[in-house]
Amino acid sequence: MIKKFVFFVLTLTFVFLSQRCKTVEEEPDYTYSIDSVWWSDSIDANHDGFTSYRRLNLNVHLKEDVSRPIRARVFYQPVEASEFTFYAFSKKTLAVGKDKDNILGVSIGSPNKELERGAYNFKVEIYEEGGSRLEAVTGKKDSLTLYNNAFEKTETDNNYSLNVYWRDAFDNDKDGYWSRAYLVLDANNDANVTRNLEAKIYYKHSSETEYSKDSLYADVNFTITNSSQDDSVSVPIGIAPNDFAHGEYDFRVELYEAGTNTLIIIDDEENTPALSGVKLETDDEDSYHFSIGKIWWTDLVDLDGDSYTSRRKLHFDVNVDREGQSFPVYAKIFDKLTDSTEYKLYDSTDYFIVTGSKADDAYSLTVGTTKAELDSASYDFLISIFQTLNDTTEIIRYTISGATVDTLKSQKFETAKQD
């Protein structure tokens, strides 16, 4: 009897676990289709009909009202071959359902493998990210686009090259986001002749998948000679009113022979890290503001008790509206007789560090030292906070005086001898 009971329990456990595993393994089978396939960005610099680069685009539809991460797998086949070979993945894309357009693209050519001179057929398969089930595949309706495409390597198609980098990036608040910079285009040609070129620069948010024609930022014409480094062109990026709201951006450079539609080079975030995820913000967002939160006096020396001090310490707590960030500054202290209209420099401080609105980074300066005594009178004081930019330029960040703060107004001093 006990054996039968144990056998019954084990049988139920096995059935339960089997059903549970089956439930875990079952995944929703959504309805995908490849709506259309097309090529763009063809580079055929020598006009022989063989491209060294093209972008293969496809529009994927998902019928159900869900969003799913997907990738495209691209396969290629020399026309004389019998089987397709895997070529490259697309980027992961979040496909939106209800038959909306979801655009995917794969570069045929750099940064992926360049193809030997010849004719090729292509095939595209769609999979959910992390899944192994084929969700959609190109078919006969796409054969005119995907079959008999002529390719060759860059070395036989194009004698141009392009080096792209940034210079003079300005980040006033030191948060890693530039308000402006120059994008340098150094194009070269291996022939000892002068070429007239046109560069079109596009931008997009890094979260977006495609550049639009409306995202053209700059159109620049310039001349190059051979591989000279002296003929590079610097394009200003972020100068108002063409500035960028706080965010990360990708850039794309298209290089043409001037006066033609002949595309000779494309450089973008896929090829060059410097063009990917560039952190930018507006001038207003790149600025920060200093203030003095508290001013007080200590260590008063008044030996004769007449309320005129011969010496005391002036304390001031400088704050900046960037919590957690530190900035080196220095202060200049000015004084004037109460009935006077002009301040004169009394003293300057060393550099000191200001961090956010911390109260423990206050600075102090002694007024009434033997080197700079004040004759018996009432004085108004003024404090200016300075910052040095680019090791040469000094700018005033904040100023406060007895006109607005009583602590700096009508302060009585006299010399040590008078005290």
Short mmCIF file of C-alpha atoms in Angstrom, two decimals:
data_model
loop_
_atom_site.label_atom_id
_atom_site.label_comp_id
_atom_site.label_asym_id
_atom_site.label_seq_id
_atom_site.Cartn_x
_atom_site.Cartn_y
_atom_site.Cartn_z
CA MET A 1 0.00 0.00 0.00
CA ILE A 2 2.80 2.40 0.91
CA LYS A 3 4.60 1.65 -2.36
CA LYS A 4 1.44 2.44 -4.35
CA PHE A 5 1.02 5.72 -2.48
CA VAL A 6 4.64 6.75 -3.07
CA PHE A 7 4.30 5.87 -6.75
CA PHE A 8 1.12 7.98 -6.98
CA VAL A 9 2.81 10.98 -5.37
CA LEU A 10 5.84 10.71 -7.66
CA THR A 11 3.54 10.50 -10.68
CA LEU A 12 1.67 13.65 -9.66
CA THR A 13 4.95 15.48 -9.04
CA PHE A 14 6.27 14.50 -12.46
CA VAL A 15 3.06 15.64 -14.18
CA PHE A 16 3.14 18.95 -12.28
CA LEU A 17 6.76 19.65 -13.15
CA SER A 18 6.17 18.69 -16.78
CA GLN A 19 3.25 21.06 -17.07
CA ARG A 20 5.21 23.82 -15.34
CA CYS A 21 8.19 23.42 -17.68
CA LYS A 22 5.84 23.41 -20.63
CA THR A 23 4.24 26.62 -19.39
CA VAL A 24 7.65 28.30 -18.98
CA GLU A 25 8.82 27.23 -22.43
CA GLU A 26 5.72 28.46 -24.23
CA GLU A 27 6.20 32.00 -25.56
CA PRO A 28 3.67 34.17 -27.34
CA ASP A 29 3.93 33.74 -31.10
CA TYR A 30 3.38 37.24 -32.46
CA THR A 31 2.74 38.04 -36.11
CA TYR A 32 5.65 39.73 -37.89
CA SER A 33 6.10 40.69 -41.52
CA ILE A 34 8.70 42.52 -43.60
CA ASP A 35 6.70 45.24 -45.31
CA SER A 36 9.42 46.61 -47.61
CA VAL A 37 13.15 46.49 -48.33
CA TRP A 38 15.30 49.16 -49.96
CA TRP A 39 18.87 50.42 -50.37
CA SER A 40 20.27 53.84 -49.48
CA ASP A 41 23.59 55.73 -49.17
CA SER A 42 25.28 54.03 -52.14
CA ILE A 43 28.97 54.83 -52.59
CA ASP A 44 30.31 54.24 -56.11
CA ALA A 45 33.14 56.74 -56.31
CA ASN A 46 34.57 55.52 -59.63
CA HIS A 47 31.14 55.25 -61.31
CA ASP A 48 31.67 51.67 -62.51
CA GLY A 49 28.40 50.33 -61.13
CA PHE A 50 30.07 48.47 -58.25
CA THR A 51 29.42 50.01 -54.83
CA SER A 52 31.87 49.81 -51.97
CA TYR A 53 29.15 50.68 -49.45
CA ARG A 54 25.36 50.60 -49.24
CA ARG A 55 22.86 50.55 -46.42
CA LEU A 56 20.21 47.85 -46.49
CA ASN A 57 16.95 49.07 -44.93
CA LEU A 58 13.77 47.21 -44.06
CA ASN A 59 10.41 48.10 -42.56
CA VAL A 60 9.12 45.48 -40.11
CA HIS A 61 5.48 45.29 -39.01
CA LEU A 62 4.18 43.65 -35.84
CA LYS A 63 0.44 42.97 -35.93
CA GLU A 64 -0.39 42.67 -32.21
CA ASP A 65 -0.64 45.68 -29.89
CA VAL A 66 2.66 45.00 -28.08
CA SER A 67 6.28 46.16 -28.18
CA ARG A 68 9.06 43.60 -28.63
CA PRO A 69 12.86 43.89 -29.02
CA ILE A 70 13.98 42.47 -32.36
CA ARG A 71 17.07 42.16 -34.56
CA ALA A 72 17.59 41.50 -38.24
CA ARG A 73 20.08 38.89 -39.43
CA VAL A 74 21.47 39.59 -42.89
CA PHE A 75 22.83 36.80 -45.10
CA TYR A 76 24.72 37.15 -48.40
CA GLN A 77 25.44 34.85 -51.32
CA PRO A 78 27.69 35.34 -54.36
CA VAL A 79 25.39 34.73 -57.33
CA GLU A 80 27.46 31.70 -58.36
CA ALA A 81 27.25 30.14 -54.86
CA SER A 82 24.62 27.66 -53.76
CA GLU A 83 24.14 28.72 -50.14
CA PHE A 84 23.75 31.91 -48.11
CA THR A 85 26.33 32.91 -45.48
CA PHE A 86 25.67 35.01 -42.40
CA TYR A 87 26.84 38.62 -42.86
CA ALA A 88 25.81 40.87 -39.93
CA PHE A 89 23.20 41.72 -37.29
CA SER A 90 21.24 44.94 -37.17
CA LYS A 91 21.09 46.95 -33.98
CA LYS A 92 18.50 45.86 -31.44
CA THR A 93 15.25 47.72 -32.11
CA LEU A 94 12.08 47.94 -30.03
CA ALA A 95 9.38 47.03 -32.53
CA VAL A 96 6.04 48.74 -31.91
CA GLY A 97 2.89 46.77 -32.79
CA LYS A 98 -0.44 47.53 -34.48
CA ASP A 99 1.31 47.39 -37.90
CA LYS A 100 3.32 50.55 -37.30
CA ASP A 101 6.58 51.15 -39.18
CA ASN A 102 9.76 49.85 -37.52
CA ILE A 103 12.83 50.74 -39.57
CA LEU A 104 15.98 48.62 -39.30
CA GLY A 105 19.22 49.05 -41.22
CA VAL A 106 22.48 47.21 -41.78
CA SER A 107 25.64 48.59 -43.40
CA ILE A 108 26.96 46.48 -46.26
CA GLY A 109 30.58 47.55 -46.18
CA SER A 110 32.51 49.35 -43.46
CA PRO A 111 32.29 48.98 -40.49
CA ASN A 112 31.15 45.49 -41.49
CA LYS A 113 33.00 43.17 -43.85
CA GLU A 114 33.75 44.61 -47.29
CA LEU A 115 32.84 42.37 -50.20
CA GLU A 116 35.11 41.28 -53.02
CA ARG A 117 34.23 42.61 -56.45
CA GLY A 118 31.23 40.67 -57.72
CA ALA A 119 27.44 40.28 -57.70
CA TYR A 120 25.61 39.21 -54.55
CA ASN A 121 22.18 38.11 -53.37
CA PHE A 122 20.93 38.98 -49.89
CA LYS A 123 18.38 37.57 -47.47
CA VAL A 124 17.07 39.02 -44.19
CA GLU A 125 15.58 37.15 -41.24
CA ILE A 126 13.85 38.69 -38.21
CA TYR A 127 14.21 37.27 -34.69
CA GLU A 128 13.12 38.50 -31.31
CA GLU A 129 16.09 39.50 -29.19
CA GLY A 130 17.35 36.45 -27.34
CA GLY A 131 14.94 34.17 -29.24
CA SER A 132 15.64 31.40 -31.72
CA ARG A 133 12.30 31.31 -33.55
CA LEU A 134 12.27 32.77 -37.07
CA GLU A 135 9.62 35.52 -37.03
CA ALA A 136 9.82 36.81 -40.62
CA VAL A 137 12.00 36.47 -43.71
CA THR A 138 12.34 38.25 -47.05
CA GLY A 139 10.76 36.51 -50.01
CA LYS A 140 10.07 36.65 -53.74
CA LYS A 141 8.58 40.14 -53.59
CA ASP A 142 11.93 41.42 -52.36
CA SER A 143 14.10 39.60 -54.91
CA LEU A 144 14.39 42.54 -57.32
CA THR A 145 15.92 44.58 -54.49
CA LEU A 146 18.03 41.88 -52.86
CA TYR A 147 19.37 39.96 -55.86
CA ASN A 148 22.27 40.75 -58.24
CA ASN A 149 23.77 43.63 -56.28
CA ALA A 150 27.26 44.62 -57.44
CA PHE A 151 29.87 45.33 -54.76
CA GLU A 152 33.63 45.87 -54.55
CA LYS A 153 36.12 46.86 -51.87
CA THR A 154 36.91 50.47 -51.03
CA GLU A 155 40.51 50.08 -52.18
CA THR A 156 39.37 49.58 -55.80
CA ASP A 157 36.45 52.03 -55.67
CA ASN A 158 37.57 55.06 -53.70
CA ASN A 159 40.85 56.90 -53.22
CA TYR A 160 39.42 59.27 -50.59
CA SER A 161 39.73 59.03 -46.81
CA LEU A 162 38.25 61.07 -43.98
CA ASN A 163 39.45 61.69 -40.43
CA VAL A 164 36.94 63.28 -38.05
CA TYR A 165 37.63 64.66 -34.57
CA TRP A 166 36.62 67.45 -32.16
CA ARG A 167 38.58 70.46 -30.94
CA ASP A 168 38.06 73.44 -28.60
CA ALA A 169 35.14 71.86 -26.77
CA PHE A 170 33.70 74.28 -24.19
CA ASP A 171 32.18 72.91 -20.98
CA ASN A 172 31.70 75.85 -18.66
CA ASP A 173 30.08 74.02 -15.76
CA LYS A 174 32.35 70.95 -16.03
CA ASP A 175 29.45 68.47 -16.12
CA GLY A 176 30.70 66.63 -19.21
CA TYR A 177 28.24 68.33 -21.58
CA TRP A 178 29.67 70.80 -24.11
CA SER A 179 27.80 73.93 -25.09
CA ARG A 180 29.93 74.27 -28.24
CA ALA A 181 32.84 72.68 -30.06
CA TYR A 182 34.40 72.42 -33.52
CA LEU A 183 34.00 69.29 -35.63
CA VAL A 184 37.16 68.93 -37.71
CA LEU A 185 36.96 67.23 -41.12
CA ASP A 186 40.33 66.18 -42.52
CA ALA A 187 39.69 64.69 -45.96
CA ASN A 188 42.50 63.29 -48.09
CA ASN A 189 43.03 61.93 -51.59
CA ASP A 190 45.91 59.75 -52.74
CA ALA A 191 46.21 61.65 -56.02
CA ASN A 192 48.46 64.71 -56.14
CA VAL A 193 45.67 67.01 -57.33
CA THR A 194 43.31 69.57 -55.81
CA ARG A 195 39.71 68.43 -55.21
CA ASN A 196 36.60 70.47 -54.43
CA LEU A 197 34.43 68.73 -51.85
CA GLU A 198 31.12 69.27 -50.09
CA ALA A 199 30.38 67.93 -46.62
CA LYS A 200 26.87 67.55 -45.23
CA ILE A 201 26.61 67.09 -41.46
CA TYR A 202 23.52 65.52 -39.91
CA TYR A 203 22.57 64.93 -36.27
CA LYS A 204 20.07 62.89 -34.27
CA HIS A 205 19.34 61.99 -30.67
CA SER A 206 21.31 58.88 -29.74
CA SER A 207 18.03 57.15 -28.87
CA GLU A 208 16.79 57.54 -32.46
CA THR A 209 17.60 54.98 -35.15
CA GLU A 210 17.52 57.07 -38.32
CA TYR A 211 18.80 60.43 -39.59
CA SER A 212 16.14 62.49 -41.32
CA LYS A 213 16.65 64.98 -44.11
CA ASP A 214 15.36 67.64 -41.71
CA SER A 215 18.31 66.94 -39.41
CA LEU A 216 20.87 68.57 -41.72
CA TYR A 217 22.97 70.78 -39.44
CA ALA A 218 25.64 72.18 -41.77
CA ASP A 219 26.60 72.13 -45.45
CA VAL A 220 30.25 73.05 -46.04
CA ASN A 221 32.32 73.37 -49.22
CA PHE A 222 36.11 73.13 -49.03
CA THR A 223 39.17 72.19 -51.06
CA ILE A 224 41.76 69.51 -50.40
CA THR A 225 45.12 68.74 -51.96
CA ASN A 226 46.54 65.23 -51.71
CA SER A 227 46.91 64.22 -48.05
CA SER A 228 47.90 67.62 -46.67
CA GLN A 229 46.89 68.23 -43.05
CA ASP A 230 46.67 71.96 -43.69
CA ASP A 231 43.42 71.78 -45.66
CA SER A 232 41.12 70.47 -42.92
CA VAL A 233 37.90 72.37 -42.22
CA SER A 234 36.46 73.11 -38.75
CA VAL A 235 32.69 73.26 -38.46
CA PRO A 236 31.25 75.06 -35.39
CA ILE A 237 28.71 72.91 -33.54
CA GLY A 238 26.39 74.25 -30.85
CA ILE A 239 26.71 77.98 -31.58
CA ALA A 240 23.40 79.73 -30.84
CA PRO A 241 20.85 79.81 -32.33
CA ASN A 242 21.85 76.37 -33.66
CA ASP A 243 22.48 74.97 -30.20
CA PHE A 244 21.46 71.67 -28.64
CA ALA A 245 19.22 71.01 -25.66
CA HIS A 246 20.80 68.92 -22.89
CA GLY A 247 21.22 65.38 -24.21
CA GLU A 248 23.35 62.91 -26.16
CA TYR A 249 23.61 63.17 -29.95
CA ASP A 250 25.03 61.19 -32.87
CA PHE A 251 26.51 62.85 -35.94
CA ARG A 252 26.84 61.75 -39.55
CA VAL A 253 29.14 63.22 -42.20
CA GLU A 254 28.43 62.72 -45.90
CA LEU A 255 31.24 63.70 -48.26
CA TYR A 256 30.50 64.52 -51.89
CA GLU A 257 32.43 65.73 -54.89
CA ALA A 258 31.34 69.38 -55.01
CA GLY A 259 28.70 70.19 -57.60
CA THR A 260 27.67 66.54 -57.99
CA ASN A 261 25.52 63.97 -56.24
CA THR A 262 28.46 61.57 -56.08
CA LEU A 263 28.68 60.32 -52.51
CA ILE A 264 32.27 59.29 -51.76
CA ILE A 265 32.38 58.79 -47.96
CA ILE A 266 29.96 58.33 -45.07
CA ASP A 267 31.18 58.57 -41.49
CA ASP A 268 28.83 58.18 -38.53
CA GLU A 269 28.48 56.75 -35.03
CA GLU A 270 28.86 53.18 -36.33
CA ASN A 271 32.31 53.90 -37.77
CA THR A 272 33.72 56.57 -35.47
CA PRO A 273 33.22 56.64 -31.67
CA ALA A 274 33.84 60.41 -31.66
CA LEU A 275 30.53 60.85 -33.51
CA SER A 276 28.54 58.69 -31.08
CA GLY A 277 26.79 59.89 -27.94
CA VAL A 278 28.22 63.41 -28.01
CA LYS A 279 27.02 65.19 -24.85
CA LEU A 280 25.73 68.70 -25.58
CA GLU A 281 23.64 71.40 -23.92
CA THR A 282 22.69 75.04 -24.46
CA ASP A 283 24.73 78.01 -23.22
CA ASP A 284 22.15 78.62 -20.48
CA GLU A 285 22.36 75.01 -19.34
CA ASP A 286 26.16 75.18 -19.43
CA SER A 287 26.30 78.18 -17.10
CA TYR A 288 26.29 78.19 -13.31
CA HIS A 289 25.82 80.88 -10.71
CA PHE A 290 27.77 81.83 -7.62
CA SER A 291 26.41 83.55 -4.55
CA ILE A 292 27.55 84.43 -1.04
CA GLY A 293 25.22 82.86 1.46
CA LYS A 294 26.61 84.33 4.70
CA ILE A 295 28.99 87.12 5.75
CA TRP A 296 30.21 87.69 9.31
CA TRP A 297 33.03 89.20 11.38
CA THR A 298 35.05 87.57 14.19
CA ASP A 299 38.16 88.18 16.31
CA LEU A 300 37.47 91.89 16.85
CA VAL A 301 40.38 93.89 18.37
CA ASP A 302 39.23 97.11 20.07
CA LEU A 303 41.71 97.89 22.85
CA ASP A 304 40.38 101.32 23.76
CA GLY A 305 36.71 100.25 23.68
CA ASP A 306 35.55 103.04 21.37
CA SER A 307 33.82 100.60 18.93
CA TYR A 308 36.52 101.24 16.30
CA THR A 309 38.45 98.04 15.69
CA SER A 310 42.04 97.93 14.60
CA ARG A 311 41.72 94.37 13.34
CA ARG A 312 39.11 91.67 12.68
CA LYS A 313 38.42 88.73 10.40
CA LEU A 314 35.93 88.95 7.53
CA HIS A 315 34.28 85.56 6.75
CA PHE A 316 32.20 84.81 3.66
CA ASP A 317 30.63 81.56 2.47
CA VAL A 318 30.58 81.30 -1.33
CA ASN A 319 28.08 78.89 -2.91
CA VAL A 320 27.52 77.61 -6.46
CA ASP A 321 24.33 76.11 -7.87
CA ARG A 322 25.98 72.81 -8.80
CA GLU A 323 25.61 70.46 -5.85
CA GLY A 324 28.55 68.13 -5.41
CA GLN A 325 30.74 69.98 -7.90
CA SER A 326 33.82 71.95 -6.84
CA PHE A 327 35.31 75.05 -8.43
CA PRO A 328 38.48 77.02 -7.65
CA VAL A 329 37.85 80.74 -7.15
CA TYR A 330 39.47 83.69 -5.47
CA ALA A 331 38.12 86.91 -3.99
CA LYS A 332 39.02 90.57 -4.10
CA ILE A 333 38.04 92.80 -1.19
CA PHE A 334 37.44 96.50 -1.81
CA ASP A 335 36.79 99.31 0.65
CA LYS A 336 35.67 102.95 0.56
CA LEU A 337 34.84 105.63 3.02
CA THR A 338 31.14 105.67 3.76
CA ASP A 339 30.67 109.10 2.18
CA SER A 340 32.83 108.23 -0.86
CA THR A 341 31.56 106.92 -4.23
CA GLU A 342 34.54 104.83 -5.37
CA TYR A 343 35.90 101.57 -4.00
CA LYS A 344 39.61 100.82 -3.94
CA LEU A 345 41.22 97.38 -3.77
CA TYR A 346 42.05 96.39 -0.21
CA ASP A 347 43.35 92.85 -0.68
CA SER A 348 43.08 89.63 -2.74
CA THR A 349 42.80 86.11 -1.44
CA ASP A 350 44.53 82.95 -2.60
CA TYR A 351 42.54 80.44 -4.64
CA PHE A 352 40.08 78.44 -2.56
CA ILE A 353 37.61 75.68 -3.42
CA VAL A 354 33.86 76.17 -3.47
CA THR A 355 31.66 73.06 -3.40
CA GLY A 356 27.92 73.42 -3.98
CA SER A 357 26.19 75.03 -1.01
CA LYS A 358 28.44 73.50 1.64
CA ALA A 359 28.89 75.71 4.69
CA ASP A 360 32.29 74.35 5.72
CA ASP A 361 34.14 75.88 2.75
CA ALA A 362 33.81 79.49 3.96
CA TYR A 363 36.90 81.67 3.54
CA SER A 364 38.24 84.39 5.81
CA LEU A 365 40.50 87.39 5.38
CA THR A 366 41.97 89.62 8.10
CA VAL A 367 41.13 93.32 7.73
CA GLY A 368 43.47 95.71 9.61
CA THR A 369 46.80 93.94 9.21
CA THR A 370 50.00 95.86 9.81
CA LYS A 371 50.52 95.92 6.02
CA ALA A 372 47.13 97.48 5.33
CA GLU A 373 45.78 99.40 8.30
CA LEU A 374 42.68 101.57 7.97
CA ASP A 375 42.66 105.09 9.33
CA SER A 376 39.96 105.96 11.83
CA ALA A 377 36.69 106.18 9.87
CA SER A 378 33.58 104.24 8.80
CA TYR A 379 34.01 102.03 5.77
CA ASP A 380 31.83 100.17 3.30
CA PHE A 381 33.19 96.93 1.86
CA LEU A 382 32.68 95.07 -1.40
CA ILE A 383 33.51 91.42 -2.18
CA SER A 384 33.96 90.15 -5.74
CA ILE A 385 34.37 86.46 -6.59
CA PHE A 386 36.65 85.71 -9.57
CA GLN A 387 37.24 82.63 -11.67
CA THR A 388 40.01 81.97 -14.19
CA LEU A 389 39.04 80.34 -17.49
CA ASN A 390 41.49 78.70 -19.91
CA ASP A 391 44.39 79.73 -17.63
CA THR A 392 44.26 83.29 -18.96
CA THR A 393 40.81 84.85 -18.83
CA GLU A 394 39.52 86.16 -15.49
CA ILE A 395 35.82 86.78 -15.04
CA ILE A 396 33.78 88.13 -12.13
CA ARG A 397 31.27 85.52 -10.97
CA TYR A 398 29.58 87.41 -8.14
CA THR A 399 29.76 90.75 -6.31
CA ILE A 400 28.18 91.87 -3.04
CA SER A 401 28.61 95.12 -1.09
CA GLY A 402 27.39 97.30 1.75
CA ALA A 403 24.71 98.63 -0.59
CA THR A 404 22.71 95.44 -0.01
CA VAL A 405 24.25 93.83 3.10
CA ASP A 406 24.50 95.63 6.43
CA THR A 407 27.44 93.45 7.48
CA LEU A 408 29.56 95.23 4.88
CA LYS A 409 28.18 98.73 5.58
CA SER A 410 29.52 101.46 7.90
CA GLN A 411 32.16 99.30 9.55
CA LYS A 412 34.32 101.29 12.00
CA PHE A 413 38.10 100.85 11.84
CA GLU A 414 41.22 102.64 13.11
CA THR A 415 44.94 101.93 13.10
CA ALA A 416 46.67 99.95 15.83
CA LYS A 417 48.32 103.12 17.06
CA GLN A 418 44.93 104.90 17.24
CA ASP A 419 43.55 101.92 19.18
#
